PDB file of C-alpha atoms in Angstrom:
ATOM      1  CA  MET Y  24      -1.394  12.469 -41.826  1.00  0.00           C
ATOM      2  CA  LEU Y  25      -2.933   8.724 -42.623  1.00  0.00           C
ATOM      3  CA  ARG Y  26      -2.913   6.347 -39.873  1.00  0.00           C
ATOM      4  CA  LYS Y  27      -1.720   2.835 -40.324  1.00  0.00           C
ATOM      5  CA  VAL Y  28      -4.445   0.029 -40.622  1.00  0.00           C
ATOM      6  CA  TYR Y  29      -3.417  -2.952 -38.954  1.00  0.00           C
ATOM      7  CA  PRO Y  30      -5.256  -6.482 -40.071  1.00  0.00           C
ATOM      8  CA  ILE Y  31      -7.650  -8.014 -37.499  1.00  0.00           C
ATOM      9  CA  SER Y  32      -6.284 -10.934 -36.215  1.00  0.00           C
ATOM     10  CA  ASN Y  33      -8.333 -14.178 -35.399  1.00  0.00           C
ATOM     11  CA  ALA Y  34      -6.129 -15.159 -32.208  1.00  0.00           C
ATOM     12  CA  ASP Y  35      -7.042 -14.840 -28.843  1.00  0.00           C
ATOM     13  CA  PRO Y  36      -9.870 -12.571 -28.385  1.00  0.00           C
ATOM     14  CA  LEU Y  37      -7.823 -10.887 -25.216  1.00  0.00           C
ATOM     15  CA  ASN Y  38      -5.083 -10.021 -27.792  1.00  0.00           C
ATOM     16  CA  CYS Y  39      -2.790 -12.132 -25.483  1.00  0.00           C
ATOM     17  CA  LYS Y  40       0.892 -12.676 -27.545  1.00  0.00           C
ATOM     18  CA  SER Y  41       1.091 -15.932 -25.485  1.00  0.00           C
ATOM     19  CA  ALA Y  42       1.488 -19.350 -27.026  1.00  0.00           C
ATOM     20  CA  LYS Y  43      -1.104 -20.796 -24.681  1.00  0.00           C
ATOM     21  CA  ASP Y  44      -4.581 -19.842 -25.196  1.00  0.00           C
ATOM     22  CA  SER Y  45      -7.054 -18.084 -22.557  1.00  0.00           C
ATOM     23  CA  GLN Y  46      -8.546 -21.336 -21.148  1.00  0.00           C
ATOM     24  CA  ASN Y  47      -5.185 -23.072 -20.470  1.00  0.00           C
ATOM     25  CA  LEU Y  48      -3.832 -19.665 -19.313  1.00  0.00           C
ATOM     26  CA  LEU Y  49      -7.208 -19.466 -16.902  1.00  0.00           C
ATOM     27  CA  ALA Y  50      -6.708 -23.204 -15.820  1.00  0.00           C
ATOM     28  CA  GLU Y  51      -3.069 -22.819 -15.047  1.00  0.00           C
ATOM     29  CA  LEU Y  52      -3.916 -19.025 -12.791  1.00  0.00           C
ATOM     30  CA  ASP Y  53      -6.827 -21.190 -10.849  1.00  0.00           C
ATOM     31  CA  VAL Y  54      -4.441 -24.110 -10.294  1.00  0.00           C
ATOM     32  CA  LEU Y  55      -1.631 -20.991  -8.797  1.00  0.00           C
ATOM     33  CA  PHE Y  56      -4.345 -19.371  -7.009  1.00  0.00           C
ATOM     34  CA  ARG Y  57      -5.907 -22.022  -5.290  1.00  0.00           C
ATOM     35  CA  SER Y  58      -2.337 -23.757  -4.474  1.00  0.00           C
ATOM     36  CA  GLY Y  59      -1.083 -20.716  -3.113  1.00  0.00           C
ATOM     37  CA  SER Y  60       2.075 -20.679  -4.378  1.00  0.00           C
ATOM     38  CA  THR Y  61       2.326 -17.279  -5.356  1.00  0.00           C
ATOM     39  CA  GLU Y  62       2.010 -14.456  -2.848  1.00  0.00           C
ATOM     40  CA  ASN Y  63       0.888 -11.811  -5.600  1.00  0.00           C
ATOM     41  CA  LEU Y  64      -0.710 -10.824  -9.062  1.00  0.00           C
ATOM     42  CA  HIS Y  65       3.177 -10.206 -10.188  1.00  0.00           C
ATOM     43  CA  GLN Y  66       4.367 -13.386  -9.468  1.00  0.00           C
ATOM     44  CA  ALA Y  67       1.715 -15.222 -10.980  1.00  0.00           C
ATOM     45  CA  ALA Y  68       2.206 -13.158 -14.286  1.00  0.00           C
ATOM     46  CA  ARG Y  69       5.614 -13.736 -13.898  1.00  0.00           C
ATOM     47  CA  LEU Y  70       5.005 -17.510 -13.655  1.00  0.00           C
ATOM     48  CA  LEU Y  71       2.374 -17.604 -16.685  1.00  0.00           C
ATOM     49  CA  ASN Y  72       4.781 -15.181 -18.556  1.00  0.00           C
ATOM     50  CA  VAL Y  73       2.013 -12.918 -19.431  1.00  0.00           C
ATOM     51  CA  THR Y  74       1.374  -9.381 -18.328  1.00  0.00           C
ATOM     52  CA  GLU Y  75      -0.469  -8.186 -15.161  1.00  0.00           C
ATOM     53  CA  THR Y  76      -2.966  -6.391 -17.154  1.00  0.00           C
ATOM     54  CA  PHE Y  77      -3.789  -9.423 -19.288  1.00  0.00           C
ATOM     55  CA  LEU Y  78      -4.573 -11.486 -15.841  1.00  0.00           C
ATOM     56  CA  HIS Y  79      -7.095  -8.512 -14.978  1.00  0.00           C
ATOM     57  CA  LYS Y  80      -8.695  -8.814 -18.297  1.00  0.00           C
ATOM     58  CA  LEU Y  81      -8.693 -12.963 -18.169  1.00  0.00           C
ATOM     59  CA  ALA Y  82      -9.647 -13.462 -14.150  1.00  0.00           C
ATOM     60  CA  PRO Y  83     -10.886 -10.111 -12.594  1.00  0.00           C
ATOM     61  CA  GLU Y  84     -12.117 -11.966  -9.585  1.00  0.00           C
ATOM     62  CA  ILE Y  85      -8.890 -14.145  -9.201  1.00  0.00           C
ATOM     63  CA  ALA Y  86      -6.832 -11.053 -10.055  1.00  0.00           C
ATOM     64  CA  ALA Y  87      -8.250  -8.832  -7.272  1.00  0.00           C
ATOM     65  CA  SER Y  88      -7.936 -11.636  -4.816  1.00  0.00           C
ATOM     66  CA  LEU Y  89      -4.093 -12.190  -6.057  1.00  0.00           C
ATOM     67  CA  VAL Y  90      -3.811  -8.361  -5.407  1.00  0.00           C
ATOM     68  CA  GLN Y  91      -5.317  -8.441  -2.074  1.00  0.00           C
ATOM     69  CA  ARG Y  92      -3.197 -11.558  -0.695  1.00  0.00           C
ATOM     70  CA  GLY Y  93      -0.205 -10.003  -1.752  1.00  0.00           C
ATOM     71  CA  THR Y  94      -1.284  -6.400   0.301  1.00  0.00           C
ATOM     72  CA  ALA Y  95      -1.825  -8.800   3.157  1.00  0.00           C
ATOM     73  CA  ILE Y  96       1.159 -10.374   2.996  1.00  0.00           C
ATOM     74  CA  ARG Y  97       3.379  -7.269   2.450  1.00  0.00           C
ATOM     75  CA  HIS Y  98       1.301  -5.804   5.446  1.00  0.00           C
ATOM     76  CA  CYS Y  99       2.141  -8.900   7.868  1.00  0.00           C
ATOM     77  CA  ARG Y 100       5.695  -8.423   7.025  1.00  0.00           C
ATOM     78  CA  ARG Y 101       6.021  -4.441   7.619  1.00  0.00           C
ATOM     79  CA  ILE Y 102       4.489  -5.649  11.376  1.00  0.00           C
ATOM     80  CA  GLN Y 103       6.639  -8.325  11.886  1.00  0.00           C
ATOM     81  CA  ARG Y 104       9.642  -6.211  10.901  1.00  0.00           C
ATOM     82  CA  GLU Y 105       8.198  -3.447  13.099  1.00  0.00           C
ATOM     83  CA  GLU Y 106       8.171  -5.855  16.012  1.00  0.00           C
ATOM     84  CA  ALA Y 107      11.251  -7.168  15.434  1.00  0.00           C
ATOM     85  CA  ARG Y 108      12.973  -3.631  15.704  1.00  0.00           C
ATOM     86  CA  PHE Y 109      10.534  -2.604  19.030  1.00  0.00           C
ATOM     87  CA  HIS Y 110      12.015  -5.719  20.456  1.00  0.00           C
ATOM     88  CA  ASP Y 111      15.519  -4.745  19.974  1.00  0.00           C
ATOM     89  CA  PHE Y 112      14.396  -1.325  21.415  1.00  0.00           C
ATOM     90  CA  TRP Y 113      13.150  -3.261  24.287  1.00  0.00           C
ATOM     91  CA  GLN Y 114      15.957  -5.377  25.179  1.00  0.00           C
ATOM     92  CA  SER Y 115      18.001  -1.929  24.983  1.00  0.00           C
ATOM     93  CA  PHE Y 116      15.503   0.114  27.248  1.00  0.00           C
ATOM     94  CA  GLN Y 117      15.345  -3.038  30.173  1.00  0.00           C
ATOM     95  CA  GLU Y 118      19.232  -3.262  30.143  1.00  0.00           C
ATOM     96  CA  LEU Y 119      19.392   0.597  30.822  1.00  0.00           C
ATOM     97  CA  ARG Y 120      16.677   0.074  33.690  1.00  0.00           C
ATOM     98  CA  PHE Y 121      18.346  -2.875  35.086  1.00  0.00           C
ATOM     99  CA  GLU Y 122      21.767  -1.056  35.173  1.00  0.00           C
ATOM    100  CA  GLY Y 123      19.837   1.854  37.294  1.00  0.00           C
ATOM    101  CA  ILE Y 124      20.198   4.128  34.575  1.00  0.00           C
ATOM    102  CA  TYR Y 125      17.098   6.219  33.597  1.00  0.00           C
ATOM    103  CA  PRO Y 126      16.254   5.174  30.181  1.00  0.00           C
ATOM    104  CA  ALA Y 127      15.585   8.323  28.112  1.00  0.00           C
ATOM    105  CA  ARG Y 128      14.819   8.263  24.339  1.00  0.00           C
ATOM    106  CA  VAL Y 129      18.664   8.953  23.355  1.00  0.00           C
ATOM    107  CA  LYS Y 130      20.153   6.590  25.440  1.00  0.00           C
ATOM    108  CA  VAL Y 131      17.931   3.636  24.662  1.00  0.00           C
ATOM    109  CA  LEU Y 132      18.630   4.733  20.724  1.00  0.00           C
ATOM    110  CA  GLU Y 133      22.650   4.743  21.633  1.00  0.00           C
ATOM    111  CA  ARG Y 134      22.524   1.191  23.568  1.00  0.00           C
ATOM    112  CA  MET Y 135      20.729   0.003  20.439  1.00  0.00           C
ATOM    113  CA  ARG Y 136      22.862   1.128  18.051  1.00  0.00           C
ATOM    114  CA  ARG Y 137      25.651  -0.268  19.689  1.00  0.00           C
ATOM    115  CA  ARG Y 138      24.263  -3.567  20.311  1.00  0.00           C
ATOM    116  CA  THR Y 139      22.434  -4.206  16.960  1.00  0.00           C
ATOM    117  CA  GLY Y 140      23.980  -1.576  14.687  1.00  0.00           C
ATOM    118  CA  LYS Y 141      20.492  -0.743  14.028  1.00  0.00           C
ATOM    119  CA  GLY Y 142      18.913   2.908  14.296  1.00  0.00           C
ATOM    120  CA  LEU Y 143      15.451   4.273  14.306  1.00  0.00           C
ATOM    121  CA  GLY Y 144      13.838   7.492  13.071  1.00  0.00           C
ATOM    122  CA  PHE Y 145      12.856   9.846  15.386  1.00  0.00           C
ATOM    123  CA  ARG Y 146       9.096   9.377  15.270  1.00  0.00           C
ATOM    124  CA  GLU Y 147       9.414   5.432  15.570  1.00  0.00           C
ATOM    125  CA  ALA Y 148      11.670   6.140  18.307  1.00  0.00           C
ATOM    126  CA  ALA Y 149       9.159   8.313  20.596  1.00  0.00           C
ATOM    127  CA  ARG Y 150       6.458   5.761  19.562  1.00  0.00           C
ATOM    128  CA  PHE Y 151       8.565   2.725  20.986  1.00  0.00           C
ATOM    129  CA  HIS Y 152       9.779   4.862  23.901  1.00  0.00           C
ATOM    130  CA  LYS Y 153       6.505   5.579  25.017  1.00  0.00           C
ATOM    131  CA  ARG Y 154       4.940   1.955  24.223  1.00  0.00           C
ATOM    132  CA  ALA Y 155       8.277   0.782  26.275  1.00  0.00           C
ATOM    133  CA  PHE Y 156       7.029   2.995  29.181  1.00  0.00           C
ATOM    134  CA  ASP Y 157       3.926   1.716  28.962  1.00  0.00           C
ATOM    135  CA  LEU Y 158       4.739  -1.880  29.155  1.00  0.00           C
ATOM    136  CA  ALA Y 159       7.117  -1.040  31.979  1.00  0.00           C
ATOM    137  CA  GLU Y 160       4.230   0.926  33.950  1.00  0.00           C
ATOM    138  CA  THR Y 161       6.547   3.433  34.882  1.00  0.00           C
ATOM    139  CA  SER Y 162       5.419   5.983  32.639  1.00  0.00           C
ATOM    140  CA  PRO Y 163       6.964   9.629  32.587  1.00  0.00           C
ATOM    141  CA  TYR Y 164       4.404  10.679  30.487  1.00  0.00           C
ATOM    142  CA  PRO Y 165       1.243  12.024  32.081  1.00  0.00           C
ATOM    143  CA  SER Y 166      -1.212   8.985  32.080  1.00  0.00           C
ATOM    144  CA  ALA Y 167      -4.708  10.733  32.948  1.00  0.00           C
ATOM    145  CA  SER Y 168      -4.185  14.419  31.366  1.00  0.00           C
ATOM    146  CA  PRO Y 169      -7.426  16.280  31.676  1.00  0.00           C
ATOM    147  CA  THR Y 170      -9.206  17.187  28.507  1.00  0.00           C
ATOM    148  CA  ARG Y 171      -9.838  20.206  27.087  1.00  0.00           C
ATOM    149  CA  THR Y 172     -13.584  21.629  27.644  1.00  0.00           C
ATOM    150  CA  SER Y 173     -14.776  23.941  25.638  1.00  0.00           C
ATOM    151  CA  ARG Y 174     -15.516  27.798  26.433  1.00  0.00           C
ATOM    152  CA  ASP Y 175     -18.996  28.457  26.302  1.00  0.00           C
TER     153      ASP Y 175
END
């Protein structure tokens, strides 16, 4: 079976199907990058009306920086959401302590769910529970557990 041969175009060397040439796009990308108006590569590509792959070919350094910026922003947002969840957990933990009730993980989660309508997964709840006891300095966990020694 024969392949169809397409004529070679003298348009943009990067084969971009854009109304703008590469130099104009590069200048606009540089302005977007330096101004900080885009958080990641996807937003920059959408604003310039090109694909992310094209931006990687056009300006690999700027594209890599935009990818890294997007990763850092997502990481910061994840940490902020986690801290907000811990704050809710901590408030429920403290309420139970001030009422004279032992703040067991299940009780704290129940109180938090009633107060905020939000729940936590088992691992996150266990991690928050340990962190709350560490902050309260009344840890039920052994603070200095002896380390195991190898048998010789």
